[in-house]
Short mmCIF file of C-alpha atoms and ligand atoms in Angstrom, two decimals:
data_model
loop_
_atom_site.label_atom_id
_atom_site.label_comp_id
_atom_site.label_asym_id
_atom_site.label_seq_id
_atom_site.Cartn_x
_atom_site.Cartn_y
_atom_site.Cartn_z
CA MET A 1 -0.25 -0.33 0.13
CA ASN A 2 1.55 2.89 -0.91
CA LEU A 3 1.66 6.50 1.36
CA ALA A 4 -1.18 8.36 -0.72
CA ILE A 5 -3.34 5.69 -0.11
CA ILE A 6 -2.74 5.30 3.74
CA ILE A 7 -2.60 9.43 4.95
CA ASP A 8 -6.22 8.50 2.64
CA LEU A 9 -7.73 6.50 4.97
CA ALA A 10 -6.10 8.01 7.65
CA LYS A 11 -8.29 11.49 6.69
CA ASN A 12 -11.21 9.02 7.22
CA LEU A 13 -10.23 7.88 10.65
CA LEU A 14 -9.09 11.08 12.26
CA GLY A 15 -12.52 12.46 10.74
CA LEU A 16 -10.76 15.56 8.45
CA ARG A 17 -12.80 15.35 5.28
CA ASN A 18 -13.78 18.77 4.11
CA LYS A 19 -18.05 18.82 3.37
CA TYR A 20 -19.16 21.75 1.30
CA SER A 21 -20.98 24.21 2.70
CA GLY A 22 -21.98 26.42 -0.37
CA ASN A 23 -25.38 27.06 -1.27
CA THR A 24 -25.94 26.89 -4.73
CA ARG A 25 -29.22 26.72 -6.08
CA LEU A 26 -29.92 24.94 -9.70
CA ASP A 27 -33.38 25.80 -10.36
CA GLY A 28 -33.72 25.09 -14.24
CA GLN A 29 -30.45 22.96 -14.71
CA VAL A 30 -30.36 19.79 -16.11
CA VAL A 31 -27.96 16.86 -14.37
CA VAL A 32 -27.02 13.93 -16.02
CA ILE A 33 -25.82 11.41 -13.86
CA THR A 34 -24.32 7.70 -14.36
CA GLY A 35 -24.44 4.55 -12.38
CA ALA A 36 -26.77 6.89 -9.34
CA ASN A 37 -29.23 3.20 -8.54
CA ARG A 38 -26.53 3.39 -5.85
CA GLY A 39 -24.09 4.44 -3.77
CA ILE A 40 -22.08 7.81 -4.44
CA GLY A 41 -24.37 7.96 -7.85
CA LYS A 42 -27.37 8.29 -5.63
CA GLU A 43 -26.09 9.83 -2.51
CA THR A 44 -25.35 12.91 -6.12
CA ALA A 45 -28.18 12.73 -7.46
CA TYR A 46 -30.53 12.78 -4.33
CA GLN A 47 -28.34 15.81 -3.19
CA LEU A 48 -28.79 17.40 -6.25
CA SER A 49 -32.46 17.10 -6.45
CA LEU A 50 -32.42 19.13 -3.41
CA ARG A 51 -31.41 22.20 -5.11
CA GLY A 52 -33.61 22.21 -7.88
CA ALA A 53 -32.02 20.22 -10.96
CA LYS A 54 -33.76 18.43 -13.32
CA ILE A 55 -32.19 15.10 -12.75
CA ILE A 56 -31.72 12.31 -15.21
CA ILE A 57 -30.41 8.88 -14.16
CA GLY A 58 -28.44 6.87 -16.60
CA CYS A 59 -28.57 3.10 -15.10
CA ARG A 60 -28.59 -0.94 -17.14
CA ASP A 61 -31.06 -2.29 -14.51
CA GLU A 62 -34.52 -0.05 -15.22
CA LEU A 63 -36.39 -1.74 -11.50
CA ARG A 64 -33.22 -0.40 -9.39
CA ALA A 65 -33.47 2.43 -10.97
CA GLU A 66 -36.12 2.89 -10.43
CA ASN A 67 -35.89 2.24 -6.63
CA ALA A 68 -33.58 4.47 -6.24
CA ILE A 69 -35.58 7.18 -7.73
CA LYS A 70 -38.57 5.97 -5.48
CA GLU A 71 -36.26 6.07 -2.64
CA ILE A 72 -35.18 9.58 -3.54
CA VAL A 73 -38.48 11.21 -4.15
CA SER A 74 -39.51 9.63 -0.36
CA LEU A 75 -37.00 11.57 1.17
CA ASN A 76 -37.40 14.80 -1.33
CA PRO A 77 -41.23 14.73 -2.71
CA ASN A 78 -40.63 18.08 -5.29
CA ALA A 79 -37.51 15.08 -6.68
CA ASN A 80 -37.88 15.99 -10.04
CA ILE A 81 -35.43 12.99 -10.89
CA ILE A 82 -36.41 10.68 -14.06
CA HIS A 83 -34.27 7.45 -15.98
CA ILE A 84 -33.32 7.09 -18.64
CA LYS A 85 -31.53 2.86 -19.21
CA LEU A 86 -27.71 3.42 -19.49
CA ASP A 87 -25.98 0.15 -19.85
CA LEU A 88 -21.98 1.85 -20.47
CA SER A 89 -20.64 -1.35 -21.87
CA SER A 90 -22.64 -0.80 -24.51
CA LEU A 91 -21.75 1.25 -27.27
CA GLN A 92 -25.18 0.77 -28.27
CA SER A 93 -26.61 1.59 -25.48
CA ILE A 94 -24.64 4.65 -25.46
CA ARG A 95 -26.68 5.73 -28.81
CA ALA A 96 -29.79 5.14 -27.71
CA PHE A 97 -29.39 7.08 -24.33
CA VAL A 98 -28.39 9.89 -25.86
CA GLN A 99 -30.77 9.83 -28.72
CA GLN A 100 -33.80 9.44 -25.89
CA ILE A 101 -31.91 13.01 -23.80
CA TYR A 102 -32.00 14.66 -27.31
CA GLU A 103 -35.45 13.97 -28.19
CA ASN A 104 -36.61 15.23 -24.73
CA GLU A 105 -33.85 18.05 -23.82
CA THR A 106 -31.97 21.48 -24.48
CA LYS A 107 -29.47 21.58 -22.76
CA ILE A 108 -27.41 19.55 -20.00
CA ASP A 109 -25.92 21.85 -17.09
CA LEU A 110 -24.02 18.41 -15.69
CA LEU A 111 -23.02 15.34 -16.83
CA ILE A 112 -21.28 13.13 -13.88
CA ASN A 113 -19.59 10.43 -15.27
CA ASN A 114 -19.80 8.38 -12.43
CA ALA A 115 -20.64 4.68 -13.11
CA ALA A 116 -17.63 2.33 -12.65
CA ILE A 117 -17.50 -1.52 -12.69
CA ALA A 118 -14.34 -3.64 -9.70
CA SER A 119 -14.53 -6.93 -10.48
CA ASP A 120 -11.17 -9.35 -10.49
CA ILE A 121 -13.00 -11.12 -13.16
CA GLU A 122 -11.12 -10.73 -16.93
CA GLY A 123 -15.05 -9.97 -18.78
CA LYS A 124 -15.91 -7.77 -21.78
CA THR A 125 -18.67 -5.00 -22.86
CA GLU A 126 -21.05 -6.21 -26.16
CA ASP A 127 -18.27 -4.72 -28.45
CA GLY A 128 -16.10 -6.07 -27.12
CA PHE A 129 -13.66 -4.02 -24.46
CA GLU A 130 -11.86 -4.97 -21.13
CA LEU A 131 -14.98 -4.56 -19.28
CA ILE A 132 -13.82 -2.19 -16.82
CA PHE A 133 -11.97 0.03 -19.58
CA GLY A 134 -14.79 -0.30 -21.23
CA THR A 135 -16.79 0.65 -18.54
CA SER A 136 -15.53 3.28 -16.45
CA HIS A 137 -13.07 5.22 -19.53
CA LEU A 138 -14.48 4.24 -23.06
CA GLY A 139 -18.54 4.43 -21.98
CA HIS A 140 -18.07 7.49 -20.73
CA TYR A 141 -15.62 8.84 -23.28
CA LEU A 142 -17.78 7.88 -26.32
CA LEU A 143 -21.29 9.33 -23.29
CA THR A 144 -19.24 12.41 -23.14
CA LEU A 145 -18.76 13.05 -26.87
CA GLN A 146 -21.68 12.52 -28.22
CA LEU A 147 -23.53 15.31 -25.26
CA LEU A 148 -20.85 17.46 -26.10
CA PRO A 149 -23.36 19.25 -28.35
CA LEU A 150 -26.06 19.57 -25.22
CA LEU A 151 -23.23 20.75 -23.08
CA ARG A 152 -22.40 23.75 -25.26
CA LYS A 153 -26.05 24.78 -25.09
CA ALA A 154 -25.49 25.54 -21.26
CA PRO A 155 -24.37 29.19 -20.53
CA LYS A 156 -21.70 27.21 -18.23
CA ALA A 157 -21.64 23.30 -18.67
CA ARG A 158 -19.47 21.31 -16.17
CA VAL A 159 -17.99 17.73 -16.82
CA ILE A 160 -17.35 15.46 -13.86
CA ASN A 161 -15.53 12.27 -14.15
CA VAL A 162 -15.42 10.35 -11.10
CA SER A 163 -11.94 9.11 -10.88
CA SER A 164 -10.07 7.65 -8.05
CA LEU A 165 -6.20 7.62 -5.98
CA ALA A 166 -6.02 4.13 -7.94
CA TYR A 167 -4.38 5.48 -10.75
CA ALA A 168 -1.88 6.36 -8.88
CA SER A 169 -0.21 3.19 -8.85
CA GLY A 170 -1.57 1.99 -13.17
CA ARG A 171 -0.39 2.61 -16.69
CA ILE A 172 -2.38 2.73 -19.40
CA HIS A 173 -1.26 0.15 -21.13
CA PHE A 174 -1.18 0.98 -24.84
CA GLU A 175 0.38 -1.60 -26.15
CA ASN A 176 -2.53 -3.50 -24.71
CA ILE A 177 -5.53 -2.26 -24.25
CA ASN A 178 -7.84 -5.08 -23.10
CA LEU A 179 -5.13 -6.69 -20.96
CA ARG A 180 -5.53 -10.00 -22.51
CA ASN A 181 -3.36 -13.16 -23.37
CA GLY A 182 -3.24 -12.69 -19.19
CA ALA A 183 -2.51 -8.94 -18.93
CA PHE A 184 -5.58 -8.51 -16.99
CA ASN A 185 -5.77 -8.08 -12.76
CA MET A 186 -8.62 -6.31 -11.31
CA MET A 187 -5.70 -3.45 -9.93
CA ALA A 188 -4.21 -3.22 -13.64
CA ALA A 189 -7.65 -2.77 -15.13
CA ASN A 190 -8.40 -0.27 -12.16
CA SER A 191 -5.60 1.90 -11.95
CA GLN A 192 -5.67 2.49 -15.90
CA SER A 193 -9.02 2.70 -16.25
CA LYS A 194 -9.00 6.04 -13.52
CA LEU A 195 -5.53 7.15 -14.70
CA ALA A 196 -8.05 7.38 -18.27
CA THR A 197 -11.03 8.67 -16.98
CA LEU A 198 -8.41 11.65 -16.09
CA ALA A 199 -8.39 12.62 -19.27
CA LYS A 200 -8.83 15.71 -20.03
CA ARG A 201 -9.72 17.26 -23.59
CA LEU A 202 -12.83 19.33 -24.29
CA GLY A 203 -11.28 22.50 -26.70
CA ALA A 204 -9.84 25.80 -26.37
CA ASN A 205 -12.89 28.44 -25.51
CA THR A 206 -15.04 26.31 -24.49
CA THR A 207 -17.80 27.51 -22.19
CA ILE A 208 -17.15 23.55 -20.68
CA ASN A 209 -15.52 22.78 -17.87
CA ALA A 210 -14.58 19.16 -16.82
CA TYR A 211 -12.96 18.28 -13.33
CA SER A 212 -11.83 14.56 -12.00
CA LEU A 213 -12.15 13.69 -8.22
CA HIS A 214 -11.69 11.33 -5.77
CA PRO A 215 -14.38 10.35 -3.40
CA GLY A 216 -12.47 8.75 -1.10
CA LEU A 217 -12.88 5.37 0.44
CA VAL A 218 -16.18 5.49 0.83
CA ASP A 219 -19.03 3.32 2.49
CA THR A 220 -21.00 1.13 -0.95
CA GLU A 221 -20.85 -2.12 -1.26
CA TRP A 222 -18.31 -1.43 -4.83
CA TYR A 223 -15.88 -4.82 -4.24
CA ARG A 224 -19.81 -6.53 -4.39
CA HIS A 225 -18.48 -8.28 -8.02
CA ILE A 226 -14.99 -9.83 -6.94
CA GLU A 227 -15.42 -13.31 -6.98
CA SER A 228 -12.01 -14.37 -5.11
CA PRO A 229 -14.08 -14.98 -0.93
CA VAL A 230 -10.06 -13.85 0.13
CA VAL A 231 -9.48 -10.05 -2.11
CA LYS A 232 -13.92 -9.64 -1.38
CA PHE A 233 -13.05 -10.95 2.68
CA ILE A 234 -10.33 -8.08 2.71
CA ALA A 235 -12.25 -5.60 0.67
CA LYS A 236 -15.22 -5.46 2.33
CA ASN A 237 -13.56 -5.43 5.71
CA VAL A 238 -11.14 -2.54 4.71
CA THR A 239 -13.51 -0.86 3.48
CA LYS A 240 -16.07 -1.34 7.10
CA MET A 241 -12.88 -0.20 8.83
CA PHE A 242 -12.08 2.92 7.64
CA ALA A 243 -14.10 3.94 4.89
CA MET A 244 -16.53 7.71 5.25
CA SER A 245 -20.38 7.54 4.95
CA VAL A 246 -21.29 7.98 1.94
CA GLU A 247 -23.05 11.22 2.21
CA ARG A 248 -19.45 11.78 3.05
CA GLY A 249 -18.15 10.49 0.22
CA THR A 250 -20.02 12.51 -1.94
CA GLN A 251 -18.87 16.34 -0.93
CA THR A 252 -15.99 16.49 -3.45
CA THR A 253 -18.40 15.36 -6.37
CA LEU A 254 -20.58 18.55 -5.17
CA TYR A 255 -18.41 20.75 -4.96
CA CYS A 256 -16.87 19.74 -8.23
CA ALA A 257 -20.91 20.49 -8.96
CA LEU A 258 -21.72 23.48 -7.46
CA GLU A 259 -18.23 25.18 -6.41
CA GLU A 260 -18.76 29.03 -7.69
CA SER A 261 -15.38 29.49 -7.65
CA LEU A 262 -14.21 26.59 -9.81
CA ASP A 263 -16.00 28.62 -12.74
CA SER A 264 -12.65 29.67 -13.91
CA GLU A 265 -11.21 26.55 -13.27
CA SER A 266 -11.00 23.34 -15.75
CA GLY A 267 -9.18 19.99 -16.92
CA PHE A 268 -8.11 19.66 -13.47
CA TYR A 269 -8.74 17.19 -10.02
CA TYR A 270 -9.63 17.58 -6.50
CA ASP A 271 -9.80 15.65 -3.34
CA ASN A 272 -11.55 16.24 0.08
CA CYS A 273 -13.35 19.33 -1.86
CA LEU A 274 -9.79 20.66 -2.18
CA LEU A 275 -7.50 20.92 -5.92
CA VAL A 276 -4.62 18.79 -6.11
CA ASP A 277 -1.51 20.30 -7.50
CA ASN A 278 0.93 17.30 -7.15
CA MET A 279 -0.25 14.96 -8.69
CA TYR A 280 1.52 11.46 -9.47
CA ALA A 281 3.90 12.00 -13.49
CA ASN A 282 1.67 9.46 -14.88
CA ALA A 283 -1.15 11.26 -14.79
CA THR A 284 0.22 14.54 -16.26
CA ASP A 285 2.50 13.28 -19.50
CA ASP A 286 0.40 15.12 -21.82
CA LYS A 287 1.66 12.28 -25.14
CA SER A 288 -0.52 9.76 -23.02
CA ALA A 289 -3.17 11.84 -22.70
CA GLU A 290 -3.30 12.69 -26.63
CA LEU A 291 -2.30 8.98 -27.63
CA LEU A 292 -5.89 7.75 -25.71
CA TRP A 293 -7.81 9.98 -26.67
CA GLN A 294 -6.79 9.61 -30.67
CA LEU A 295 -7.37 5.33 -29.06
CA SER A 296 -10.87 5.37 -27.45
CA ALA A 297 -11.82 7.76 -30.94
CA ASP A 298 -10.65 4.85 -32.48
CA LEU A 299 -11.96 2.55 -30.49
CA SER A 300 -15.46 3.75 -29.73
CA ASN A 301 -16.13 4.91 -33.60
CA ARG A 302 -15.59 2.03 -35.30
CA ARG A 303 -20.02 1.94 -35.37
CA LEU A 304 -22.29 4.72 -36.39
CA ASP A 305 -25.43 3.16 -35.09
CA GLY A 306 -27.65 5.60 -34.66
CA GLN A 307 -25.56 8.00 -36.07
CA VAL A 308 -26.59 10.71 -38.61
CA VAL A 309 -23.87 12.52 -41.31
CA ILE A 310 -24.41 14.52 -44.10
CA ILE A 311 -21.86 14.46 -46.74
CA THR A 312 -21.95 16.91 -49.64
CA GLY A 313 -21.44 16.58 -53.38
CA ALA A 314 -21.34 13.25 -52.86
CA ASN A 315 -23.11 11.47 -55.61
CA THR A 316 -19.48 10.36 -57.46
CA GLY A 317 -16.00 10.04 -56.82
CA ILE A 318 -14.47 10.44 -53.01
CA GLY A 319 -17.92 11.79 -51.48
CA LYS A 320 -20.12 8.65 -53.19
CA GLU A 321 -17.05 5.77 -51.90
CA THR A 322 -17.22 8.07 -48.18
CA ALA A 323 -20.78 7.87 -48.30
CA TYR A 324 -21.06 3.38 -49.43
CA GLN A 325 -18.43 3.24 -46.13
CA LEU A 326 -20.03 4.90 -43.39
CA THR A 327 -23.20 3.94 -44.76
CA LEU A 328 -21.68 0.01 -43.44
CA ARG A 329 -20.56 1.12 -39.94
CA GLY A 330 -23.95 1.33 -39.70
CA ALA A 331 -24.94 5.67 -40.17
CA LYS A 332 -27.65 6.84 -41.63
CA VAL A 333 -26.19 8.66 -44.84
CA ILE A 334 -27.73 11.89 -46.44
CA ILE A 335 -25.83 12.98 -49.54
CA GLY A 336 -26.90 16.76 -50.75
CA CYS A 337 -26.56 16.52 -54.51
CA ARG A 338 -27.19 19.15 -56.89
CA ASP A 339 -28.74 16.82 -59.07
CA GLU A 340 -31.38 14.84 -58.38
CA LEU A 341 -30.75 11.78 -60.60
CA ARG A 342 -26.55 11.79 -60.68
CA ALA A 343 -27.84 11.42 -56.39
CA GLU A 344 -30.21 8.52 -57.52
CA ASN A 345 -27.80 6.90 -58.91
CA ALA A 346 -25.27 6.97 -56.62
CA ILE A 347 -28.14 5.70 -54.38
CA LYS A 348 -28.49 2.41 -56.55
CA GLU A 349 -25.17 2.25 -56.67
CA ILE A 350 -24.22 2.30 -52.86
CA VAL A 351 -27.36 -0.43 -52.22
CA PHE A 352 -26.32 -2.64 -54.78
CA ARG A 353 -23.23 -2.87 -52.92
CA ASN A 354 -25.05 -2.44 -49.40
CA PRO A 355 -28.16 -3.15 -49.24
CA ASN A 356 -28.48 -2.30 -46.02
CA ALA A 357 -27.63 0.96 -46.21
CA ASN A 358 -29.77 3.16 -44.87
CA ILE A 359 -28.67 6.11 -47.12
CA ILE A 360 -30.95 9.40 -48.88
CA HIS A 361 -30.71 12.56 -51.25
CA ILE A 362 -31.73 16.26 -50.64
CA LYS A 363 -31.15 17.98 -52.90
CA LEU A 364 -28.64 20.86 -52.34
CA ASP A 365 -26.81 22.88 -54.58
CA LEU A 366 -23.55 25.10 -52.72
CA SER A 367 -23.92 27.36 -55.42
CA SER A 368 -27.34 29.34 -54.79
CA LEU A 369 -27.94 30.33 -50.82
CA GLN A 370 -31.63 29.93 -51.34
CA SER A 371 -30.76 25.83 -52.30
CA ILE A 372 -28.76 25.51 -49.07
CA ARG A 373 -31.64 27.38 -46.96
CA ALA A 374 -34.18 24.35 -48.74
CA PHE A 375 -31.93 21.50 -47.58
CA VAL A 376 -31.13 23.18 -43.81
CA GLN A 377 -35.43 23.19 -43.78
CA GLN A 378 -35.60 19.91 -44.68
CA ILE A 379 -32.91 18.83 -42.51
CA TYR A 380 -34.89 20.31 -39.65
CA GLU A 381 -38.25 19.34 -40.21
CA ASN A 382 -36.31 15.33 -40.28
CA GLU A 383 -33.41 14.75 -37.62
CA THR A 384 -33.37 15.66 -34.23
CA LYS A 385 -29.32 15.41 -34.17
CA ILE A 386 -26.38 15.15 -37.04
CA ASP A 387 -23.18 13.52 -36.05
CA ILE A 388 -21.10 13.66 -38.94
CA LEU A 389 -20.85 16.88 -41.27
CA VAL A 390 -18.71 15.78 -44.68
CA ASN A 391 -18.22 19.18 -46.34
CA ASN A 392 -16.37 17.23 -49.80
CA ALA A 393 -18.83 18.88 -52.39
N1 NAP B 401 -16.46 3.92 -3.31
C1 NAP B 401 -15.13 4.25 -3.11
O1 NAP B 401 -14.77 3.11 -2.36
C2 NAP B 401 -14.65 4.82 -3.95
C3 NAP B 401 -13.43 4.72 -4.12
C4 NAP B 401 -12.68 5.63 -4.80
C5 NAP B 401 -12.91 6.03 -5.91
N2 NAP B 401 -14.70 5.19 -6.45
C6 NAP B 401 -14.90 5.79 -7.35
O2 NAP B 401 -16.90 6.13 -6.98
C7 NAP B 401 -17.72 6.35 -7.96
C8 NAP B 401 -18.69 5.66 -7.67
O3 NAP B 401 -18.29 4.43 -6.83
P1 NAP B 401 -19.54 3.92 -5.71
O4 NAP B 401 -18.47 3.44 -4.88
O5 NAP B 401 -20.22 4.80 -6.11
O6 NAP B 401 -19.62 2.26 -6.52
P2 NAP B 401 -21.08 1.51 -6.76
O7 NAP B 401 -22.16 1.41 -5.19
O8 NAP B 401 -20.40 -0.20 -7.02
O9 NAP B 401 -22.32 2.17 -8.10
C9 NAP B 401 -21.46 1.65 -9.13
C10 NAP B 401 -22.47 2.01 -9.64
O10 NAP B 401 -22.16 2.46 -11.33
C11 NAP B 401 -23.10 1.68 -11.82
N3 NAP B 401 -22.60 0.46 -13.35
C12 NAP B 401 -21.93 -0.49 -12.97
N4 NAP B 401 -21.56 -0.69 -14.27
C13 NAP B 401 -22.70 -0.45 -15.09
C14 NAP B 401 -22.90 -0.24 -16.32
N5 NAP B 401 -22.33 -1.06 -17.09
N6 NAP B 401 -23.64 0.96 -16.73
C15 NAP B 401 -24.15 2.23 -16.04
N7 NAP B 401 -24.20 1.59 -15.17
C16 NAP B 401 -22.67 0.87 -14.12
C17 NAP B 401 -23.80 0.31 -10.71
O11 NAP B 401 -24.91 0.20 -11.33
P3 NAP B 401 -25.87 -1.47 -10.83
O12 NAP B 401 -26.56 -1.20 -9.69
O13 NAP B 401 -26.35 -2.22 -11.82
O14 NAP B 401 -24.00 -2.61 -10.43
C18 NAP B 401 -23.29 1.60 -9.73
O15 NAP B 401 -25.20 2.24 -10.42
C19 NAP B 401 -16.98 4.85 -9.20
O16 NAP B 401 -16.45 5.68 -10.19
C20 NAP B 401 -15.55 4.66 -8.05
O17 NAP B 401 -14.80 4.31 -9.04
C21 NAP B 401 -15.39 4.76 -4.96
#
């Protein structure tokens, strides 16, 4: 056990845990919290409901989510809280969740990426990624990326990643990200996923701030998926002996969500309601962060199911080939071309090569402002979002 963990546990034992004491209200704000049917996520949902926010909890199990909502409403009868099914170990489920959010919300003010799984059994996500990394990092990566347009619609938004001090003892296994061929163990997987969760890249001039945090050792049943009786016994008893209450363990999340002075900070890591400015070197290497971003984009974007793509000038050449390739990945493709007949022929050819292609044409002549406006109008009438715009013509 390293010194940082000993100090962390000592803070719990000595009661040296800070409490967020601000009175920021969230009336009119929309908050999305993942994995909020138990533990820190559920307490966060309850606490933020008390401040007037509309809360959307994304959980994988309908019944557990409904029970959590019942419990929160029994404590706060005014709670404005709903559930939308979200399984972070399925890229398709993430896309369906995002789709539902887009259909019902015009903005998101706070996204709290809280869900995680701790298991000593080597598992796989629906898309074949190592379960812990796939859920905690890759799932949240895709979720955040897809919700960015709605986060941008809020005057100021925050993305909060619930990470862990476990990051300190790990590294990102770029050479074997799924920890295959015997490389899997719970510690390596957990610390890799939590190190990855620290990645920050929202671009310059953004109205969205990003924070990550360590909640401390908290008295939840985080160890419930551990199968080794010995490891589970140790994890459970260390938690019972040293952990702080769930209410206390939610304070740093609340601090990152609510503290107004953080408006001027982004991309940092917090513990005990304080900024940590002496992070371990493994978490501050910009090259690794960039590499991880690229890898995550590659891994999560292999399929485009549920996504809408617009390609201009796609009745021939590179545009037509791009349209064909993207239909193969499951996207709905809209080609904008000036000539109806050439567009229809291109679609026939694409459908011949890919009978499952979901592809339509809307007339677009980029040399006419009026035609561009009519094209845009039709898109607005029929689509609720666009994921990719390829200006090819
Ligand atoms: N407790 C601690 O001591 C501690 C320490 C450091 C960091 N953390 C971090 O704090 C966060 C909350 O932890 P916790 O202690 O509250 O854990 P928890 O009680 O185990 O709660 C985890 C939540 O994540 C959900 N989840 C797991 N896999 C999911 C998936 N594929 N899709 C959607 N939701 C999924 C769980 O849902 P189910 O109920 O369906 O399983 C549950 O709601 C985690 O990120 C954890 O790593 C906790």
